[in-house]
Coordinates of N, CA and C in Angstrom, one line a residue:
M1 N 22.2 -20.7 -34.7 CA 22.9 -20.8 -33.4 C 24.1 -21.4 -32.6
L2 N 25.3 -21.0 -33.7 CA 26.3 -21.4 -33.6 C 26.7 -20.6 -31.8
T3 N 26.3 -19.4 -31.5 CA 27.3 -19.4 -30.4 C 26.5 -19.7 -29.6
A4 N 25.1 -20.3 -29.5 CA 24.4 -20.5 -28.0 C 25.6 -22.2 -27.6
T5 N 26.1 -22.6 -28.4 CA 26.9 -24.1 -28.4 C 27.7 -24.1 -28.5
A6 N 28.9 -22.8 -28.7 CA 29.8 -22.3 -28.3 C 30.3 -21.2 -26.9
S7 N 29.3 -21.6 -26.7 CA 29.5 -20.5 -24.7 C 28.3 -21.2 -23.9
H8 N 29.2 -22.1 -23.2 CA 28.3 -22.8 -22.1 C 27.6 -21.8 -20.6
A9 N 26.8 -21.7 -20.2 CA 27.4 -20.8 -18.8 C 26.3 -21.6 -17.6
A10 N 26.0 -21.7 -16.8 CA 25.0 -21.6 -15.9 C 23.4 -21.6 -16.1
R11 N 22.7 -22.2 -16.7 CA 21.5 -21.9 -16.9 C 20.6 -20.8 -16.1
P12 N 20.1 -19.9 -16.8 CA 19.3 -20.4 -18.6 C 20.6 -19.1 -19.4
M13 N 21.8 -18.8 -19.1 CA 22.7 -18.3 -20.0 C 23.8 -18.6 -20.9
N14 N 23.8 -17.7 -21.5 CA 24.8 -18.8 -23.1 C 26.0 -17.6 -22.6
T15 N 25.7 -16.8 -21.7 CA 26.9 -15.8 -21.4 C 27.6 -16.6 -20.2
D16 N 29.0 -17.0 -20.9 CA 29.5 -18.0 -19.5 C 30.0 -16.6 -18.0
D17 N 30.2 -17.2 -17.2 CA 30.7 -16.7 -15.8 C 32.2 -17.5 -15.2
A18 N 32.9 -16.9 -15.1 CA 34.4 -17.0 -14.6 C 33.6 -17.4 -12.7
R19 N 33.0 -18.5 -13.2 CA 32.8 -19.8 -12.1 C 32.8 -21.1 -12.5
T20 N 33.1 -21.6 -11.5 CA 32.2 -23.9 -12.0 C 31.7 -24.5 -10.9
V21 N 32.1 -25.5 -11.3 CA 30.9 -26.0 -10.1 C 31.9 -26.1 -9.1
D22 N 31.2 -26.3 -7.9 CA 32.3 -27.1 -6.8 C 33.0 -27.8 -6.7
P23 N 34.5 -27.5 -6.4 CA 35.4 -29.0 -6.3 C 34.7 -29.7 -5.6
K24 N 34.8 -31.4 -6.5 CA 34.5 -32.7 -6.3 C 33.0 -32.8 -6.0
A25 N 32.4 -31.9 -7.0 CA 31.1 -31.1 -7.4 C 30.4 -32.0 -8.5
C26 N 29.1 -32.0 -8.9 CA 29.0 -32.2 -10.0 C 27.5 -31.5 -10.1
Q27 N 27.0 -31.6 -11.6 CA 25.9 -30.5 -11.9 C 25.5 -31.3 -13.1
V28 N 24.0 -31.1 -13.3 CA 23.2 -32.1 -14.8 C 23.0 -30.1 -14.7
E29 N 22.6 -29.8 -16.0 CA 21.5 -28.9 -16.3 C 20.8 -29.6 -17.6
S30 N 19.7 -29.5 -17.8 CA 18.9 -29.8 -19.1 C 18.0 -28.7 -19.3
W31 N 16.9 -28.2 -19.9 CA 16.6 -27.8 -20.6 C 15.6 -28.4 -21.8
V32 N 14.8 -27.3 -22.3 CA 13.9 -27.7 -23.5 C 13.7 -25.9 -23.9
R33 N 14.2 -26.0 -25.5 CA 13.8 -25.2 -26.1 C 13.2 -25.0 -26.9
Q34 N 12.1 -24.0 -27.2 CA 10.8 -24.3 -28.3 C 11.0 -23.2 -29.2
N35 N 11.5 -23.0 -30.5 CA 11.7 -22.0 -31.4 C 10.5 -22.3 -32.3
A36 N 10.6 -21.1 -33.1 CA 9.5 -21.2 -34.4 C 9.1 -21.8 -34.9
D37 N 10.0 -22.9 -35.3 CA 9.8 -24.2 -36.1 C 10.7 -25.7 -36.0
S38 N 10.9 -25.8 -34.3 CA 12.3 -26.9 -34.0 C 11.7 -27.1 -32.4
T39 N 12.0 -27.9 -31.9 CA 12.3 -28.2 -30.3 C 13.1 -28.7 -29.8
E40 N 14.3 -28.1 -29.0 CA 15.2 -28.9 -28.3 C 15.6 -29.3 -27.6
L41 N 15.6 -30.8 -27.3 CA 16.1 -31.2 -26.2 C 17.3 -30.9 -25.4
W42 N 17.9 -30.5 -24.1 CA 19.0 -30.5 -23.7 C 19.5 -31.3 -22.8
A43 N 20.9 -31.3 -22.1 CA 21.1 -32.2 -21.3 C 22.5 -32.1 -20.9
I44 N 23.2 -31.3 -20.1 CA 24.3 -31.0 -20.3 C 25.2 -31.4 -18.8
P45 N 25.7 -32.7 -18.1 CA 26.4 -33.0 -17.0 C 27.6 -32.4 -17.3
A46 N 28.0 -32.0 -16.0 CA 29.3 -31.6 -15.4 C 30.3 -31.8 -14.3
C47 N 31.9 -32.3 -14.6 CA 31.9 -32.3 -12.3 C 33.3 -31.5 -13.1
N48 N 34.3 -30.9 -11.6 CA 35.1 -30.8 -10.8 C 36.1 -31.6 -10.2
P49 N 36.7 -32.7 -11.2 CA 36.8 -33.3 -9.9 C 38.3 -32.7 -9.2
T50 N 39.3 -31.8 -9.8 CA 40.2 -31.5 -9.9 C 40.4 -30.2 -8.8
G51 N 38.8 -29.3 -8.7 CA 38.9 -28.5 -7.4 C 39.0 -27.2 -8.6
N52 N 39.8 -27.2 -10.0 CA 39.6 -26.2 -10.8 C 40.0 -26.8 -12.1
L53 N 39.2 -27.4 -12.6 CA 38.9 -28.2 -13.8 C 37.7 -28.4 -14.0
E54 N 37.0 -27.8 -14.4 CA 35.2 -28.2 -14.6 C 35.4 -29.2 -16.3
I55 N 34.6 -29.8 -16.7 CA 34.6 -31.1 -17.5 C 33.1 -31.3 -17.6
A56 N 32.4 -31.1 -19.0 CA 31.1 -31.1 -19.2 C 31.1 -31.8 -20.2
A57 N 30.2 -33.3 -20.4 CA 30.1 -33.4 -21.8 C 28.4 -33.8 -22.4
G58 N 27.9 -33.4 -22.6 CA 26.3 -33.3 -23.3 C 26.0 -33.3 -24.1
G59 N 24.7 -33.1 -24.4 CA 24.2 -32.7 -26.3 C 22.7 -32.4 -26.3
S60 N 22.2 -32.2 -27.7 CA 21.2 -31.9 -27.7 C 20.5 -33.2 -28.8
H61 N 19.0 -33.0 -29.1 CA 17.8 -33.8 -29.8 C 17.2 -32.3 -30.4
A62 N 17.5 -32.5 -31.4 CA 16.0 -31.5 -31.9 C 15.8 -32.5 -33.3
R63 N 14.6 -31.3 -33.1 CA 13.2 -32.0 -34.2 C 12.3 -30.6 -35.0
G64 N 13.0 -30.9 -36.0 CA 12.1 -29.3 -36.6 C 10.9 -29.7 -38.1
D65 N 10.4 -29.0 -38.0 CA 9.8 -28.8 -39.2 C 10.3 -29.2 -41.0
I66 N 11.2 -28.3 -40.8 CA 12.3 -28.5 -42.3 C 12.6 -29.4 -42.2
E67 N 13.7 -29.2 -41.0 CA 15.0 -29.9 -41.5 C 15.3 -31.4 -40.6
G68 N 14.3 -31.5 -40.1 CA 13.4 -33.1 -39.4 C 14.6 -33.0 -38.4
S69 N 15.2 -34.2 -37.4 CA 15.9 -34.5 -36.5 C 17.5 -34.1 -36.8
R70 N 17.9 -33.5 -36.0 CA 19.3 -33.5 -35.9 C 19.7 -33.8 -34.5
N71 N 21.6 -33.9 -34.0 CA 22.0 -34.2 -32.9 C 23.0 -33.6 -32.7
T72 N 23.4 -33.4 -31.7 CA 25.0 -32.2 -31.5 C 25.3 -32.9 -29.5
V73 N 26.9 -32.9 -30.2 CA 27.4 -33.4 -28.7 C 28.0 -32.3 -28.5
V74 N 28.0 -32.2 -27.5 CA 29.0 -31.3 -26.9 C 29.9 -31.9 -26.3
L75 N 31.6 -31.3 -26.0 CA 32.4 -31.5 -24.7 C 33.3 -30.3 -24.1
Q76 N 33.3 -29.9 -23.3 CA 33.4 -28.4 -23.0 C 35.2 -28.5 -21.7
A77 N 35.2 -27.9 -21.3 CA 36.4 -27.5 -20.5 C 37.0 -26.4 -19.8
K78 N 36.8 -26.2 -18.7 CA 36.9 -24.9 -18.2 C 37.4 -24.7 -16.8
T79 N 38.6 -23.3 -16.8 CA 39.4 -23.6 -15.7 C 39.4 -22.1 -15.5
L80 N 40.0 -22.1 -14.0 CA 39.9 -20.2 -13.5 C 41.2 -19.6 -13.4
F81 N 41.6 -18.5 -13.7 CA 42.7 -18.1 -13.4 C 43.1 -16.8 -11.4
K82 N 41.7 -16.6 -11.8 CA 40.8 -16.0 -10.8 C 39.3 -16.1 -10.6
P83 N 39.5 -16.8 -9.6 CA 38.0 -16.7 -8.8 C 37.0 -15.8 -8.4
L84 N 36.1 -15.8 -8.9 CA 35.1 -14.8 -8.5 C 34.8 -14.2 -6.6
E85 N 35.1 -13.5 -6.5 CA 34.9 -13.2 -5.0 C 33.6 -11.8 -4.9
P86 N 33.3 -12.1 -3.7 CA 32.2 -11.7 -3.6 C 33.1 -9.6 -3.8
N87 N 32.2 -8.8 -4.5 CA 32.1 -7.3 -5.0 C 34.1 -7.5 -5.6
G88 N 34.6 -8.2 -5.7 CA 35.4 -8.6 -6.3 C 35.2 -9.3 -8.8
W89 N 36.6 -9.3 -8.9 CA 35.9 -9.4 -10.3 C 37.2 -11.0 -10.8
G90 N 36.5 -11.8 -11.6 CA 37.4 -13.1 -12.0 C 37.6 -13.4 -13.2
W91 N 38.4 -14.6 -13.9 CA 38.6 -14.7 -15.4 C 38.6 -15.9 -15.3
G92 N 38.9 -16.7 -16.3 CA 39.6 -17.7 -16.8 C 39.6 -18.4 -17.9
L93 N 39.3 -19.8 -19.0 CA 39.3 -19.7 -20.0 C 38.6 -21.3 -19.9
A94 N 38.3 -21.2 -21.7 CA 37.1 -22.5 -21.3 C 37.4 -22.8 -23.0
V95 N 37.3 -23.9 -23.2 CA 37.4 -24.4 -24.9 C 36.8 -25.7 -24.9
G96 N 36.2 -25.8 -26.4 CA 35.2 -26.8 -26.5 C 34.9 -27.5 -28.1
T97 N 34.5 -28.5 -27.8 CA 34.5 -28.9 -29.3 C 32.6 -29.4 -29.9
A98 N 32.1 -29.2 -30.6 CA 30.4 -29.3 -31.1 C 30.1 -29.9 -32.3
Q99 N 30.1 -31.5 -32.5 CA 29.7 -32.2 -33.0 C 29.0 -32.2 -34.0
H100 N 28.5 -32.2 -34.5 CA 26.5 -31.8 -35.6 C 26.5 -33.6 -36.0
A101 N 25.9 -34.2 -36.0 CA 25.4 -35.6 -36.4 C 25.0 -35.8 -37.2
R102 N 24.3 -34.8 -37.9 CA 23.4 -34.9 -39.0 C 23.8 -34.5 -40.7
P103 N 24.0 -35.3 -41.3 CA 24.3 -34.5 -42.3 C 23.5 -33.0 -42.9
P104 N 24.4 -31.9 -43.6 CA 25.7 -31.2 -44.0 C 26.5 -32.2 -42.1
S105 N 26.8 -32.5 -42.0 CA 27.5 -33.1 -40.4 C 28.7 -31.9 -40.6
G106 N 29.5 -31.8 -38.8 CA 30.9 -31.1 -38.6 C 30.9 -30.8 -37.2
R107 N 32.1 -30.4 -37.0 CA 32.8 -30.2 -36.1 C 33.6 -28.8 -36.1
D108 N 32.6 -28.2 -34.8 CA 32.6 -27.4 -34.9 C 33.9 -26.7 -33.4
W109 N 35.2 -26.0 -33.7 CA 35.7 -26.3 -32.2 C 35.8 -24.5 -31.8
Y110 N 35.7 -23.9 -30.9 CA 36.2 -22.8 -29.7 C 37.1 -22.8 -28.5
A111 N 36.8 -21.5 -28.2 CA 37.5 -20.5 -27.2 C 36.5 -19.9 -26.8
Y112 N 37.0 -19.2 -25.3 CA 36.6 -17.9 -25.2 C 36.9 -18.1 -23.8
I113 N 37.2 -16.6 -23.1 CA 37.5 -16.3 -22.1 C 36.2 -15.5 -21.2
P114 N 35.9 -15.6 -19.8 CA 34.7 -15.3 -19.3 C 35.3 -14.1 -18.0
V115 N 34.8 -13.4 -18.0 CA 35.0 -12.3 -16.7 C 33.7 -11.9 -16.4
S116 N 34.2 -11.9 -15.4 CA 32.4 -11.2 -14.1 C 33.5 -10.9 -13.3
R117 N 32.0 -10.0 -12.4 CA 31.9 -9.0 -12.3 C 31.0 -8.9 -10.7
S118 N 31.5 -8.7 -9.7 CA 30.6 -9.1 -8.3 C 30.2 -7.8 -7.6
I119 N 29.0 -7.8 -7.6 CA 29.0 -5.9 -6.9 C 27.7 -6.0 -6.0
L120 N 27.8 -5.6 -4.8 CA 26.2 -5.0 -4.2 C 26.9 -7.2 -3.0
D121 N 27.8 -6.9 -2.9 CA 27.3 -8.3 -1.8 C 27.6 -9.2 -2.7
D122 N 27.5 -9.5 -4.0 CA 26.4 -11.1 -5.1 C 25.0 -10.4 -5.2
R123 N 25.1 -9.3 -5.2 CA 23.6 -9.7 -5.5 C 23.2 -8.9 -7.0
A124 N 24.1 -8.8 -7.6 CA 24.4 -8.4 -9.0 C 25.3 -9.3 -9.7
V125 N 26.0 -9.2 -10.7 CA 27.4 -9.8 -11.4 C 27.0 -9.3 -13.0
L126 N 28.2 -8.9 -13.5 CA 28.1 -8.5 -14.8 C 29.2 -9.8 -15.1
H127 N 29.0 -9.7 -16.9 CA 29.8 -11.1 -17.1 C 30.2 -10.3 -18.6
L128 N 31.0 -10.5 -19.3 CA 31.8 -10.8 -21.0 C 32.7 -11.7 -21.2
N129 N 32.3 -11.8 -22.5 CA 32.9 -12.9 -22.7 C 33.1 -12.7 -24.3
V130 N 34.4 -12.9 -24.3 CA 35.1 -12.7 -26.3 C 35.8 -14.3 -26.2
G131 N 35.5 -14.7 -27.4 CA 36.1 -16.0 -27.9 C 36.4 -15.6 -29.2
W132 N 36.5 -17.5 -29.8 CA 36.3 -17.9 -31.0 C 35.7 -19.0 -31.4
L133 N 35.7 -18.9 -32.7 CA 34.9 -20.3 -33.1 C 35.2 -20.4 -34.7
R134 N 35.5 -21.6 -34.7 CA 36.0 -22.7 -36.0 C 34.8 -23.4 -36.7
E135 N 34.4 -22.9 -37.5 CA 33.1 -23.5 -37.9 C 33.1 -24.6 -39.2
G136 N 33.5 -26.2 -38.5 CA 33.6 -27.0 -39.2 C 33.2 -26.9 -40.8
L137 N 31.9 -27.1 -41.0 CA 31.3 -27.2 -42.1 C 31.7 -26.4 -43.1
S138 N 31.7 -24.4 -42.7 CA 32.6 -24.1 -43.8 C 33.6 -23.6 -43.3
R139 N 34.3 -24.0 -42.5 CA 35.6 -24.0 -42.2 C 36.1 -22.0 -42.5
R140 N 35.4 -21.7 -41.4 CA 35.3 -20.0 -41.6 C 35.4 -20.5 -40.2
N141 N 36.8 -18.8 -39.6 CA 36.5 -18.3 -38.3 C 35.8 -17.0 -37.8
F142 N 34.8 -17.7 -36.7 CA 34.3 -16.1 -36.1 C 34.8 -15.9 -34.9
M143 N 34.9 -14.1 -34.5 CA 34.9 -13.7 -32.6 C 33.4 -14.0 -32.2
T144 N 33.8 -15.0 -31.2 CA 31.9 -14.5 -30.9 C 32.2 -13.8 -29.5
W145 N 31.1 -13.1 -28.9 CA 30.9 -12.6 -27.7 C 29.7 -12.4 -26.8
G146 N 29.8 -12.0 -25.8 CA 28.9 -11.9 -24.8 C 28.9 -11.1 -23.2
I147 N 27.2 -10.3 -23.3 CA 27.8 -9.2 -22.5 C 26.3 -10.1 -21.9
G148 N 26.2 -10.0 -19.7 CA 25.2 -10.6 -19.7 C 24.8 -10.0 -17.9
S149 N 23.8 -10.4 -17.6 CA 24.3 -10.0 -16.2 C 23.1 -10.5 -15.1
E150 N 23.2 -10.8 -13.6 CA 22.0 -11.1 -13.0 C 22.2 -10.6 -11.6
T151 N 21.1 -10.2 -11.7 CA 20.9 -9.2 -10.4 C 19.3 -10.6 -9.5
Q152 N 19.6 -10.2 -8.3 CA 19.0 -11.3 -7.1 C 17.9 -10.1 -6.8
L153 N 16.4 -10.9 -7.4 CA 15.4 -9.6 -6.8 C 14.4 -10.0 -5.3
S154 N 14.8 -11.5 -4.8 CA 14.6 -11.5 -3.8 C 15.2 -13.3 -3.7
E155 N 15.1 -13.6 -2.0 CA 16.1 -14.5 -1.9 C 16.3 -15.9 -2.6
R156 N 15.4 -16.6 -3.4 CA 15.3 -17.4 -4.4 C 15.1 -16.8 -5.9
V157 N 15.1 -15.7 -6.2 CA 14.7 -15.5 -7.4 C 15.6 -14.1 -8.5
W158 N 16.2 -14.8 -9.5 CA 17.3 -13.9 -9.7 C 16.6 -13.5 -11.3
L159 N 16.3 -12.6 -11.6 CA 16.5 -12.1 -13.1 C 17.7 -11.6 -14.0
I160 N 17.9 -12.4 -15.2 CA 18.7 -12.5 -16.0 C 18.6 -11.8 -17.3
G161 N 19.6 -11.4 -17.5 CA 19.5 -10.6 -19.6 C 20.6 -10.4 -20.0
E162 N 21.0 -11.0 -21.2 CA 22.1 -10.1 -21.8 C 21.9 -10.8 -23.3
T163 N 22.9 -10.3 -24.3 CA 23.1 -10.3 -25.7 C 24.4 -10.9 -25.8
F164 N 24.2 -11.7 -26.9 CA 25.6 -12.0 -27.5 C 25.3 -12.1 -29.1
G165 N 26.3 -13.0 -29.8 CA 26.5 -13.1 -31.2 C 27.6 -13.3 -31.8
Q166 N 27.8 -12.4 -32.7 CA 29.6 -13.2 -33.4 C 30.5 -11.8 -34.0
N167 N 30.8 -11.9 -34.9 CA 31.6 -10.7 -35.6 C 31.0 -10.0 -37.3
E168 N 29.6 -11.3 -37.0 CA 28.7 -11.4 -38.4 C 27.4 -11.1 -38.0
G169 N 26.9 -11.0 -38.5 CA 25.4 -11.4 -38.0 C 24.4 -10.1 -36.8
R170 N 23.3 -9.7 -36.4 CA 22.5 -9.8 -35.8 C 22.7 -10.4 -34.4
P171 N 22.9 -9.1 -33.7 CA 23.0 -10.0 -31.8 C 21.8 -10.3 -32.2
L172 N 22.1 -11.3 -30.8 CA 20.5 -12.5 -30.3 C 20.9 -11.4 -28.7
Y173 N 19.7 -11.6 -28.2 CA 19.4 -11.6 -26.7 C 17.8 -12.6 -26.2
Q174 N 18.5 -12.0 -24.2 CA 17.7 -13.4 -24.1 C 17.2 -12.7 -23.0
A175 N 16.1 -12.9 -21.6 CA 15.9 -12.1 -20.4 C 15.2 -13.5 -20.3
G176 N 15.3 -13.2 -19.2 CA 14.2 -14.4 -17.8 C 14.7 -14.5 -16.8
L177 N 13.8 -15.8 -15.7 CA 13.6 -16.0 -14.0 C 14.5 -17.0 -14.0
R178 N 15.5 -17.3 -13.3 CA 16.0 -18.2 -12.1 C 15.2 -18.3 -10.7
Y179 N 14.7 -19.8 -10.4 CA 14.3 -20.1 -9.2 C 15.0 -20.9 -8.4
W180 N 15.6 -20.7 -7.2 CA 15.9 -21.6 -6.5 C 15.2 -22.4 -5.4
V181 N 14.4 -23.9 -6.1 CA 13.5 -24.5 -5.5 C 14.1 -25.0 -4.1
V182 N 15.8 -25.3 -4.2 CA 16.6 -25.7 -2.8 C 17.4 -25.2 -2.9
P183 N 18.1 -24.1 -2.6 CA 18.9 -23.1 -2.5 C 20.4 -24.1 -2.6
N184 N 20.8 -23.7 -3.9 CA 22.0 -24.1 -4.2 C 22.7 -25.9 -4.6
R185 N 20.7 -26.0 -4.6 CA 20.2 -27.8 -4.9 C 20.0 -27.6 -6.2
V186 N 18.9 -27.3 -6.2 CA 17.5 -27.8 -7.4 C 17.7 -26.2 -7.9
Q187 N 17.5 -25.9 -9.2 CA 17.4 -24.6 -9.8 C 16.2 -24.8 -10.9
V188 N 15.4 -24.1 -11.8 CA 14.3 -24.1 -12.6 C 14.6 -22.9 -12.8
D189 N 14.0 -22.5 -14.2 CA 14.6 -20.9 -14.7 C 13.1 -21.7 -15.7
A190 N 12.9 -19.9 -16.7 CA 12.4 -19.9 -18.1 C 12.9 -18.0 -18.6
T191 N 13.1 -18.8 -19.6 CA 13.1 -17.2 -21.0 C 13.0 -17.3 -21.9
Y192 N 12.8 -16.0 -22.6 CA 12.4 -15.6 -23.6 C 13.1 -14.8 -24.4
G193 N 13.7 -15.1 -25.9 CA 15.1 -14.5 -26.4 C 14.4 -15.0 -27.7
N194 N 15.6 -13.4 -28.7 CA 15.0 -13.5 -30.2 C 16.7 -13.1 -31.2
R195 N 16.5 -12.7 -31.4 CA 17.4 -11.8 -32.4 C 17.0 -10.7 -32.2
L196 N 18.7 -9.4 -32.6 CA 18.1 -8.4 -33.0 C 16.8 -7.8 -34.2
G197 N 15.9 -7.1 -33.8 CA 15.1 -7.0 -35.0 C 14.2 -8.1 -35.5
G198 N 14.3 -9.1 -34.3 CA 13.0 -10.1 -34.7 C 13.6 -11.0 -36.0
G199 N 12.9 -12.4 -35.7 CA 12.6 -12.8 -36.7 C 13.5 -14.7 -36.4
E200 N 14.1 -15.0 -34.9 CA 14.5 -15.9 -34.5 C 13.9 -16.1 -33.0
R201 N 12.8 -16.0 -32.3 CA 12.6 -15.9 -31.0 C 12.4 -17.4 -30.2
W202 N 12.5 -17.4 -29.5 CA 12.8 -18.9 -28.5 C 12.3 -18.8 -27.3
F203 N 11.9 -19.9 -27.0 CA 11.4 -19.9 -25.2 C 12.5 -20.6 -25.0
S204 N 12.1 -21.2 -23.3 CA 13.0 -22.3 -23.1 C 12.3 -22.3 -21.4
I205 N 12.2 -23.4 -20.7 CA 12.5 -23.9 -19.4 C 13.4 -24.3 -19.5
G206 N 14.2 -24.3 -18.4 CA 15.5 -25.7 -17.5 C 14.9 -25.9 -16.2
L207 N 16.2 -26.7 -16.4 CA 16.1 -27.5 -15.0 C 17.1 -27.6 -14.3
R208 N 18.3 -27.3 -13.2 CA 19.3 -27.4 -12.6 C 19.4 -28.6 -11.2
L209 N 20.7 -29.1 -11.5 CA 20.9 -30.0 -10.4 C 21.8 -30.1 -9.7
L210 N 22.6 -29.7 -8.6 CA 24.1 -29.5 -7.6 C 24.2 -30.5 -7.0
S211 N 24.6 -31.6 -7.3 CA 25.1 -32.4 -5.5 C 26.2 -31.4 -5.1
P212 N 26.5 -32.0 -3.9 CA 27.6 -31.8 -2.8 C 29.0 -32.4 -3.3
A213 N 30.1 -32.2 -2.7 CA 31.3 -32.5 -3.4 C 31.5 -34.2 -2.9
F214 N 31.3 -35.1 -4.0 CA 31.4 -36.7 -3.3 C 32.6 -37.2 -3.9
L215 N 33.2 -36.0 -4.7 CA 34.2 -37.3 -6.2 C 35.3 -37.8 -5.1
P216 N 36.1 -38.9 -5.4 CA 37.4 -39.0 -4.3 C 38.8 -37.9 -4.9

C-alpha cells in the first residue's frame, strides 16, 4: 500500500485535493483500517501556521497475522499555487516522507501535484493527482496517480469515490460516505476498498476534528 502513504487527503480519500487546513488552524485525522489479515491504526495531525503551508506529521501502528506489528511515521508539507474556489479550479504541490520502522525498514520519499475542479457551487468536486515515489527498500522510482470525486448528497452527507495506483500493478479503488456531525468541525466517515480484480479488500472508519484559527 505504498500509494496509500504517499498521498494523503482529507479523510477518507487517498487522492488529495487542492485545499489546505484553514489559515492558523489545525486538524487531526484518525482512522482504523481493517485489512484481510491486519489492522491499522492511523493518526495524522496537521496545521497551517503561515496561511499557505500545511504541515502534517503522524503515523500508524499495524498488527497482522503474518507480519506481526509494524509502525510507519509520515511527515508532509503542502502548499497551493492556486486555491480552489467555487466553480473554479486549483492546484498545489505536496512533498513528504514515510519511515517504516520495522525490519526490513526503509524510508520512502514522494511528491505529487493535486489538481481539483469545483462544479455545481461546490456540491461536486473532482480531483486528479500525479506524482513520484522513491521506495527506500528497493531503491526504485514509481509514478503515482489518483482520480477521485466528492458529491454532496444532503446538507451533511457526502459520497466519495476514487481509484489510485502506480505505474506498475493493478489499481486500487475506494468508495464511502462522510458525515459532518458538527459542520466544519467534526466529521466521521466509512469506506470500502479493494484492488481492481480483487485480492486486497479493506474497510475503514475515521474521525476528523478541525479547530478554529488559534495559532499566532
